Backbone atoms as SQL, in Angstrom:
CREATE TABLE atoms (id INTEGER PRIMARY KEY, chain TEXT, resi INTEGER, resn TEXT, atom TEXT, x REAL, y REAL, z REAL);
INSERT INTO atoms VALUES
  (1, 'A', 1, 'UNK', 'N', -12.697, 48.599, -14.206),
  (2, 'A', 1, 'UNK', 'CA', -12.598, 47.182, -13.922),
  (3, 'A', 1, 'UNK', 'C', -13.931, 46.434, -14.058),
  (4, 'A', 2, 'UNK', 'N', -15.080, 46.991, -13.673),
  (5, 'A', 2, 'UNK', 'CA', -16.336, 46.274, -13.817),
  (6, 'A', 2, 'UNK', 'C', -16.650, 45.888, -15.265),
  (7, 'A', 3, 'UNK', 'N', -16.186, 46.690, -16.229),
  (8, 'A', 3, 'UNK', 'CA', -16.436, 46.373, -17.630),
  (9, 'A', 3, 'UNK', 'C', -15.814, 45.036, -18.006),
  (10, 'A', 4, 'UNK', 'N', -14.620, 44.775, -17.563),
  (11, 'A', 4, 'UNK', 'CA', -13.943, 43.510, -17.855),
  (12, 'A', 4, 'UNK', 'C', -14.682, 42.358, -17.194),
  (13, 'A', 5, 'UNK', 'N', -15.089, 42.527, -15.944),
  (14, 'A', 5, 'UNK', 'CA', -15.818, 41.473, -15.251),
  (15, 'A', 5, 'UNK', 'C', -17.137, 41.178, -15.960),
  (16, 'A', 6, 'UNK', 'N', -17.779, 42.218, -16.445),
  (17, 'A', 6, 'UNK', 'CA', -19.039, 42.046, -17.154),
  (18, 'A', 6, 'UNK', 'C', -18.838, 41.227, -18.423),
  (19, 'A', 7, 'UNK', 'N', -17.797, 41.521, -19.163),
  (20, 'A', 7, 'UNK', 'CA', -17.523, 40.764, -20.395),
  (21, 'A', 7, 'UNK', 'C', -17.216, 39.313, -20.086),
  (22, 'A', 8, 'UNK', 'N', -16.453, 39.065, -19.039),
  (23, 'A', 8, 'UNK', 'CA', -16.136, 37.691, -18.653),
  (24, 'A', 8, 'UNK', 'C', -17.407, 36.965, -18.263),
  (25, 'A', 9, 'UNK', 'N', -18.256, 37.621, -17.504),
  (26, 'A', 9, 'UNK', 'CA', -19.510, 37.023, -17.071),
  (27, 'A', 9, 'UNK', 'C', -20.386, 36.693, -18.273),
  (28, 'A', 10, 'UNK', 'N', -20.508, 37.616, -19.217),
  (29, 'A', 10, 'UNK', 'CA', -21.313, 37.374, -20.411),
  (30, 'A', 10, 'UNK', 'C', -20.753, 36.216, -21.220),
  (31, 'A', 11, 'UNK', 'N', -19.434, 36.177, -21.347),
  (32, 'A', 11, 'UNK', 'CA', -18.794, 35.108, -22.097),
  (33, 'A', 11, 'UNK', 'C', -19.054, 33.761, -21.444),
  (34, 'A', 12, 'UNK', 'N', -18.945, 33.707, -20.127),
  (35, 'A', 12, 'UNK', 'CA', -19.162, 32.433, -19.451),
  (36, 'A', 12, 'UNK', 'C', -20.626, 32.019, -19.547),
  (37, 'A', 13, 'UNK', 'N', -21.546, 32.998, -19.527),
  (38, 'A', 13, 'UNK', 'CA', -22.952, 32.660, -19.695),
  (39, 'A', 13, 'UNK', 'C', -23.214, 32.058, -21.070),
  (40, 'A', 14, 'UNK', 'N', -22.586, 32.603, -22.098),
  (41, 'A', 14, 'UNK', 'CA', -22.724, 32.019, -23.437),
  (42, 'A', 14, 'UNK', 'C', -22.132, 30.621, -23.465),
  (43, 'A', 15, 'UNK', 'N', -21.032, 30.430, -22.754),
  (44, 'A', 15, 'UNK', 'CA', -20.421, 29.100, -22.699),
  (45, 'A', 15, 'UNK', 'C', -21.369, 28.091, -22.065),
  (46, 'A', 16, 'UNK', 'N', -22.069, 28.513, -21.030),
  (47, 'A', 16, 'UNK', 'CA', -23.057, 27.632, -20.391),
  (48, 'A', 16, 'UNK', 'C', -24.164, 27.291, -21.378),
  (49, 'A', 17, 'UNK', 'N', -24.639, 28.287, -22.102),
  (50, 'A', 17, 'UNK', 'CA', -25.699, 28.046, -23.079),
  (51, 'A', 17, 'UNK', 'C', -25.241, 27.112, -24.195),
  (52, 'A', 18, 'UNK', 'N', -24.011, 27.272, -24.623),
  (53, 'A', 18, 'UNK', 'CA', -23.471, 26.393, -25.670),
  (54, 'A', 18, 'UNK', 'C', -23.358, 24.957, -25.158),
  (55, 'A', 19, 'UNK', 'N', -22.902, 24.806, -23.915),
  (56, 'A', 19, 'UNK', 'CA', -22.800, 23.456, -23.341),
  (57, 'A', 19, 'UNK', 'C', -24.169, 22.806, -23.200),
  (58, 'A', 20, 'UNK', 'N', -25.167, 23.584, -22.783),
  (59, 'A', 20, 'UNK', 'CA', -26.525, 23.050, -22.673),
  (60, 'A', 20, 'UNK', 'C', -27.067, 22.638, -24.039),
  (61, 'A', 21, 'UNK', 'N', -26.780, 23.448, -25.042),
  (62, 'A', 21, 'UNK', 'CA', -27.225, 23.144, -26.393),
  (63, 'A', 21, 'UNK', 'C', -26.569, 21.857, -26.893),
  (64, 'A', 22, 'UNK', 'N', -25.283, 21.731, -26.654),
  (65, 'A', 22, 'UNK', 'CA', -24.570, 20.514, -27.067),
  (66, 'A', 22, 'UNK', 'C', -25.126, 19.285, -26.353),
  (67, 'A', 23, 'UNK', 'N', -25.407, 19.414, -25.065),
  (68, 'A', 23, 'UNK', 'CA', -25.960, 18.290, -24.300),
  (69, 'A', 23, 'UNK', 'C', -27.349, 17.916, -24.819),
  (70, 'A', 24, 'UNK', 'N', -28.151, 18.903, -25.176),
  (71, 'A', 24, 'UNK', 'CA', -29.484, 18.627, -25.713),
  (72, 'A', 24, 'UNK', 'C', -29.393, 17.919, -27.061),
  (73, 'A', 25, 'UNK', 'N', -28.440, 18.334, -27.879),
  (74, 'A', 25, 'UNK', 'CA', -28.234, 17.658, -29.174),
  (75, 'A', 25, 'UNK', 'C', -27.815, 16.205, -28.965),
  (76, 'A', 26, 'UNK', 'N', -26.899, 16.001, -28.032),
  (77, 'A', 26, 'UNK', 'CA', -26.426, 14.639, -27.741),
  (78, 'A', 26, 'UNK', 'C', -27.554, 13.769, -27.205),
  (79, 'A', 27, 'UNK', 'N', -28.396, 14.330, -26.341),
  (80, 'A', 27, 'UNK', 'CA', -29.506, 13.561, -25.778),
  (81, 'A', 27, 'UNK', 'C', -30.504, 13.159, -26.856),
  (82, 'A', 28, 'UNK', 'N', -30.789, 14.062, -27.773),
  (83, 'A', 28, 'UNK', 'CA', -31.713, 13.738, -28.862),
  (84, 'A', 28, 'UNK', 'C', -31.114, 12.661, -29.761),
  (85, 'A', 29, 'UNK', 'N', -29.843, 12.782, -30.050),
  (86, 'A', 29, 'UNK', 'CA', -29.183, 11.777, -30.889),
  (87, 'A', 29, 'UNK', 'C', -29.159, 10.418, -30.185),
  (88, 'A', 30, 'UNK', 'N', -28.916, 10.407, -28.893),
  (89, 'A', 30, 'UNK', 'CA', -28.921, 9.149, -28.132),
  (90, 'A', 30, 'UNK', 'C', -30.312, 8.521, -28.152),
  (91, 'A', 31, 'UNK', 'N', -31.328, 9.349, -28.046),
  (92, 'A', 31, 'UNK', 'CA', -32.702, 8.849, -28.100),
  (93, 'A', 31, 'UNK', 'C', -33.001, 8.233, -29.468),
  (94, 'A', 32, 'UNK', 'N', -32.501, 8.836, -30.508),
  (95, 'A', 32, 'UNK', 'CA', -32.714, 8.297, -31.862),
  (96, 'A', 32, 'UNK', 'C', -32.029, 6.946, -32.042),
  (97, 'A', 33, 'UNK', 'N', -30.874, 6.785, -31.410),
  (98, 'A', 33, 'UNK', 'CA', -30.122, 5.530, -31.538),
  (99, 'A', 33, 'UNK', 'C', -30.647, 4.427, -30.622),
  (100, 'A', 34, 'UNK', 'N', -31.419, 4.803, -29.636),
  (101, 'A', 34, 'UNK', 'CA', -31.906, 3.859, -28.632),
  (102, 'A', 34, 'UNK', 'C', -32.809, 2.809, -29.276),
  (103, 'A', 35, 'UNK', 'N', -32.586, 1.560, -28.929),
  (104, 'A', 35, 'UNK', 'CA', -33.399, 0.483, -29.498),
  (105, 'A', 35, 'UNK', 'C', -34.679, 0.259, -28.711),
  (106, 'A', 36, 'UNK', 'N', -34.712, 0.692, -27.456),
  (107, 'A', 36, 'UNK', 'CA', -35.909, 0.533, -26.623),
  (108, 'A', 36, 'UNK', 'C', -36.426, 1.922, -26.236),
  (109, 'A', 37, 'UNK', 'N', -37.092, 2.547, -27.167),
  (110, 'A', 37, 'UNK', 'CA', -37.578, 3.907, -26.958),
  (111, 'A', 37, 'UNK', 'C', -38.796, 3.932, -26.040),
  (112, 'A', 38, 'UNK', 'N', -38.829, 4.971, -25.231),
  (113, 'A', 38, 'UNK', 'CA', -39.985, 5.199, -24.363),
  (114, 'A', 38, 'UNK', 'C', -40.942, 6.133, -25.095),
  (115, 'A', 39, 'UNK', 'N', -42.238, 5.851, -25.042),
  (116, 'A', 39, 'UNK', 'CA', -43.205, 6.711, -25.719),
  (117, 'A', 39, 'UNK', 'C', -43.126, 8.161, -25.211),
  (118, 'A', 40, 'UNK', 'N', -43.091, 9.084, -26.143),
  (119, 'A', 40, 'UNK', 'CA', -43.056, 10.500, -25.788),
  (120, 'A', 40, 'UNK', 'C', -41.685, 11.050, -25.460),
  (121, 'A', 41, 'UNK', 'N', -40.723, 10.181, -25.268),
  (122, 'A', 41, 'UNK', 'CA', -39.383, 10.629, -24.877),
  (123, 'A', 41, 'UNK', 'C', -38.723, 11.449, -25.994),
  (124, 'A', 42, 'UNK', 'N', -38.896, 11.013, -27.235),
  (125, 'A', 42, 'UNK', 'CA', -38.311, 11.739, -28.364),
  (126, 'A', 42, 'UNK', 'C', -38.871, 13.144, -28.477),
  (127, 'A', 43, 'UNK', 'N', -40.181, 13.270, -28.274),
  (128, 'A', 43, 'UNK', 'CA', -40.821, 14.588, -28.320),
  (129, 'A', 43, 'UNK', 'C', -40.286, 15.476, -27.202),
  (130, 'A', 44, 'UNK', 'N', -40.097, 14.915, -26.051),
  (131, 'A', 44, 'UNK', 'CA', -39.541, 15.669, -24.920),
  (132, 'A', 44, 'UNK', 'C', -38.133, 16.164, -25.250),
  (133, 'A', 45, 'UNK', 'N', -37.324, 15.303, -25.855),
  (134, 'A', 45, 'UNK', 'CA', -35.957, 15.676, -26.225),
  (135, 'A', 45, 'UNK', 'C', -35.964, 16.764, -27.297),
  (136, 'A', 46, 'UNK', 'N', -36.883, 16.667, -28.259),
  (137, 'A', 46, 'UNK', 'CA', -36.977, 17.691, -29.309),
  (138, 'A', 46, 'UNK', 'C', -37.384, 19.051, -28.730),
  (139, 'A', 47, 'UNK', 'N', -38.316, 19.031, -27.802),
  (140, 'A', 47, 'UNK', 'CA', -38.739, 20.290, -27.160),
  (141, 'A', 47, 'UNK', 'C', -37.603, 20.900, -26.338),
  (142, 'A', 48, 'UNK', 'N', -36.866, 20.043, -25.665),
  (143, 'A', 48, 'UNK', 'CA', -35.738, 20.531, -24.867),
  (144, 'A', 48, 'UNK', 'C', -34.670, 21.152, -25.776),
  (145, 'A', 49, 'UNK', 'N', -34.401, 20.505, -26.895),
  (146, 'A', 49, 'UNK', 'CA', -33.431, 21.045, -27.839),
  (147, 'A', 49, 'UNK', 'C', -33.899, 22.397, -28.372),
  (148, 'A', 50, 'UNK', 'N', -35.169, 22.513, -28.712),
  (149, 'A', 50, 'UNK', 'CA', -35.692, 23.788, -29.196),
  (150, 'A', 50, 'UNK', 'C', -35.543, 24.871, -28.126),
  (151, 'A', 51, 'UNK', 'N', -35.830, 24.545, -26.881),
  (152, 'A', 51, 'UNK', 'CA', -35.682, 25.512, -25.793),
  (153, 'A', 51, 'UNK', 'C', -34.228, 25.959, -25.660),
  (154, 'A', 52, 'UNK', 'N', -33.298, 25.031, -25.781),
  (155, 'A', 52, 'UNK', 'CA', -31.875, 25.376, -25.702),
  (156, 'A', 52, 'UNK', 'C', -31.448, 26.248, -26.885),
  (157, 'A', 53, 'UNK', 'N', -31.951, 25.942, -28.061),
  (158, 'A', 53, 'UNK', 'CA', -31.664, 26.773, -29.236),
  (159, 'A', 53, 'UNK', 'C', -32.204, 28.187, -29.035),
  (160, 'A', 54, 'UNK', 'N', -33.420, 28.284, -28.521),
  (161, 'A', 54, 'UNK', 'CA', -34.028, 29.593, -28.270),
  (162, 'A', 54, 'UNK', 'C', -33.216, 30.379, -27.237),
  (163, 'A', 55, 'UNK', 'N', -32.775, 29.705, -26.173),
  (164, 'A', 55, 'UNK', 'CA', -31.983, 30.370, -25.136),
  (165, 'A', 55, 'UNK', 'C', -30.661, 30.880, -25.683),
  (166, 'A', 56, 'UNK', 'N', -30.005, 30.058, -26.480),
  (167, 'A', 56, 'UNK', 'CA', -28.712, 30.461, -27.052),
  (168, 'A', 56, 'UNK', 'C', -28.894, 31.636, -28.014),
  (169, 'A', 57, 'UNK', 'N', -29.918, 31.554, -28.856),
  (170, 'A', 57, 'UNK', 'CA', -30.185, 32.651, -29.792),
  (171, 'A', 57, 'UNK', 'C', -30.478, 33.941, -29.026),
  (172, 'A', 58, 'UNK', 'N', -31.270, 33.846, -27.972),
  (173, 'A', 58, 'UNK', 'CA', -31.572, 35.025, -27.154),
  (174, 'A', 58, 'UNK', 'C', -30.305, 35.579, -26.512),
  (175, 'A', 59, 'UNK', 'N', -29.422, 34.688, -26.071),
  (176, 'A', 59, 'UNK', 'CA', -28.154, 35.127, -25.482),
  (177, 'A', 59, 'UNK', 'C', -27.298, 35.892, -26.479),
  (178, 'A', 60, 'UNK', 'N', -27.280, 35.435, -27.706),
  (179, 'A', 60, 'UNK', 'CA', -26.522, 36.138, -28.745),
  (180, 'A', 60, 'UNK', 'C', -27.127, 37.504, -29.025),
  (181, 'A', 61, 'UNK', 'N', -28.445, 37.539, -29.172),
  (182, 'A', 61, 'UNK', 'CA', -29.140, 38.798, -29.469),
  (183, 'A', 61, 'UNK', 'C', -28.942, 39.805, -28.333),
  (184, 'A', 62, 'UNK', 'N', -29.040, 39.343, -27.091),
  (185, 'A', 62, 'UNK', 'CA', -28.851, 40.231, -25.934),
  (186, 'A', 62, 'UNK', 'C', -27.487, 40.901, -25.952),
  (187, 'A', 63, 'UNK', 'N', -26.516, 40.201, -26.488),
  (188, 'A', 63, 'UNK', 'CA', -25.147, 40.722, -26.516),
  (189, 'A', 63, 'UNK', 'C', -24.844, 41.471, -27.808),
  (190, 'A', 64, 'UNK', 'N', -25.829, 41.580, -28.674),
  (191, 'A', 64, 'UNK', 'CA', -25.624, 42.284, -29.935),
  (192, 'A', 64, 'UNK', 'C', -24.789, 41.503, -30.931),
  (193, 'A', 65, 'UNK', 'N', -24.746, 40.186, -30.759),
  (194, 'A', 65, 'UNK', 'CA', -23.981, 39.327, -31.668),
  (195, 'A', 65, 'UNK', 'C', -24.904, 38.783, -32.751),
  (196, 'A', 66, 'UNK', 'N', -24.354, 38.552, -33.927),
  (197, 'A', 66, 'UNK', 'CA', -25.200, 38.043, -35.023),
  (198, 'A', 66, 'UNK', 'C', -25.590, 36.582, -34.803),
  (199, 'A', 67, 'UNK', 'N', -26.738, 36.232, -35.306),
  (200, 'A', 67, 'UNK', 'CA', -27.205, 34.855, -35.263),
  (201, 'A', 67, 'UNK', 'C', -26.636, 34.142, -36.488),
  (202, 'A', 68, 'UNK', 'N', -25.827, 33.102, -36.291),
  (203, 'A', 68, 'UNK', 'CA', -25.286, 32.381, -37.448),
  (204, 'A', 68, 'UNK', 'C', -26.419, 31.834, -38.324),
  (205, 'A', 69, 'UNK', 'N', -26.261, 31.889, -39.642),
  (206, 'A', 69, 'UNK', 'CA', -27.321, 31.410, -40.539),
  (207, 'A', 69, 'UNK', 'C', -27.756, 29.973, -40.258),
  (208, 'A', 70, 'UNK', 'N', -26.831, 29.101, -39.934),
  (209, 'A', 70, 'UNK', 'CA', -27.200, 27.708, -39.667),
  (210, 'A', 70, 'UNK', 'C', -28.081, 27.608, -38.421),
  (211, 'A', 71, 'UNK', 'N', -27.779, 28.400, -37.414),
  (212, 'A', 71, 'UNK', 'CA', -28.588, 28.415, -36.197),
  (213, 'A', 71, 'UNK', 'C', -29.973, 28.984, -36.495),
  (214, 'A', 72, 'UNK', 'N', -30.021, 30.067, -37.236),
  (215, 'A', 72, 'UNK', 'CA', -31.297, 30.668, -37.628),
  (216, 'A', 72, 'UNK', 'C', -32.158, 29.661, -38.389),
  (217, 'A', 73, 'UNK', 'N', -31.535, 28.944, -39.323),
  (218, 'A', 73, 'UNK', 'CA', -32.271, 27.969, -40.133),
  (219, 'A', 73, 'UNK', 'C', -32.762, 26.795, -39.284),
  (220, 'A', 74, 'UNK', 'N', -31.906, 26.328, -38.371),
  (221, 'A', 74, 'UNK', 'CA', -32.316, 25.216, -37.509),
  (222, 'A', 74, 'UNK', 'C', -33.472, 25.634, -36.603),
  (223, 'A', 75, 'UNK', 'N', -33.408, 26.852, -36.081),
  (224, 'A', 75, 'UNK', 'CA', -34.500, 27.347, -35.244),
  (225, 'A', 75, 'UNK', 'C', -35.806, 27.381, -36.036),
  (226, 'A', 76, 'UNK', 'N', -35.747, 27.886, -37.229),
  (227, 'A', 76, 'UNK', 'CA', -36.939, 27.964, -38.078),
  (228, 'A', 76, 'UNK', 'C', -37.505, 26.569, -38.327),
  (229, 'A', 77, 'UNK', 'N', -36.642, 25.624, -38.615),
  (230, 'A', 77, 'UNK', 'CA', -37.067, 24.254, -38.879),
  (231, 'A', 77, 'UNK', 'C', -37.682, 23.622, -37.636),
  (232, 'A', 78, 'UNK', 'N', -37.000, 23.718, -36.517),
  (233, 'A', 78, 'UNK', 'CA', -37.473, 23.062, -35.296),
  (234, 'A', 78, 'UNK', 'C', -38.741, 23.689, -34.745),
  (235, 'A', 79, 'UNK', 'N', -38.939, 24.965, -34.974),
  (236, 'A', 79, 'UNK', 'CA', -40.174, 25.618, -34.536),
  (237, 'A', 79, 'UNK', 'C', -41.371, 25.054, -35.278),
  (238, 'A', 80, 'UNK', 'N', -41.157, 24.580, -36.477),
  (239, 'A', 80, 'UNK', 'CA', -42.253, 24.054, -37.306),
  (240, 'A', 80, 'UNK', 'C', -42.541, 22.589, -37.031),
  (241, 'A', 81, 'UNK', 'N', -41.646, 21.910, -36.359),
  (242, 'A', 81, 'UNK', 'CA', -41.862, 20.466, -36.094),
  (243, 'A', 81, 'UNK', 'C', -42.795, 20.233, -34.935);
């Protein structure tokens, strides 16, 4: 029985990471659309998005799941910005 609980727990943890990643993407997009931008806010949103991408990628790797090519490419791009 613990094996099933472990899988459910891992799955829900990935779900949390995916939701955080989606929220970070939405926040960055909202910042881009904002007409009254605050200085430094965009950089903060970009860093937060990168952190969420890193967390999600680490979550996949920890579970032995493959990193989707689009995610790998986005991580590479955002690390360079």
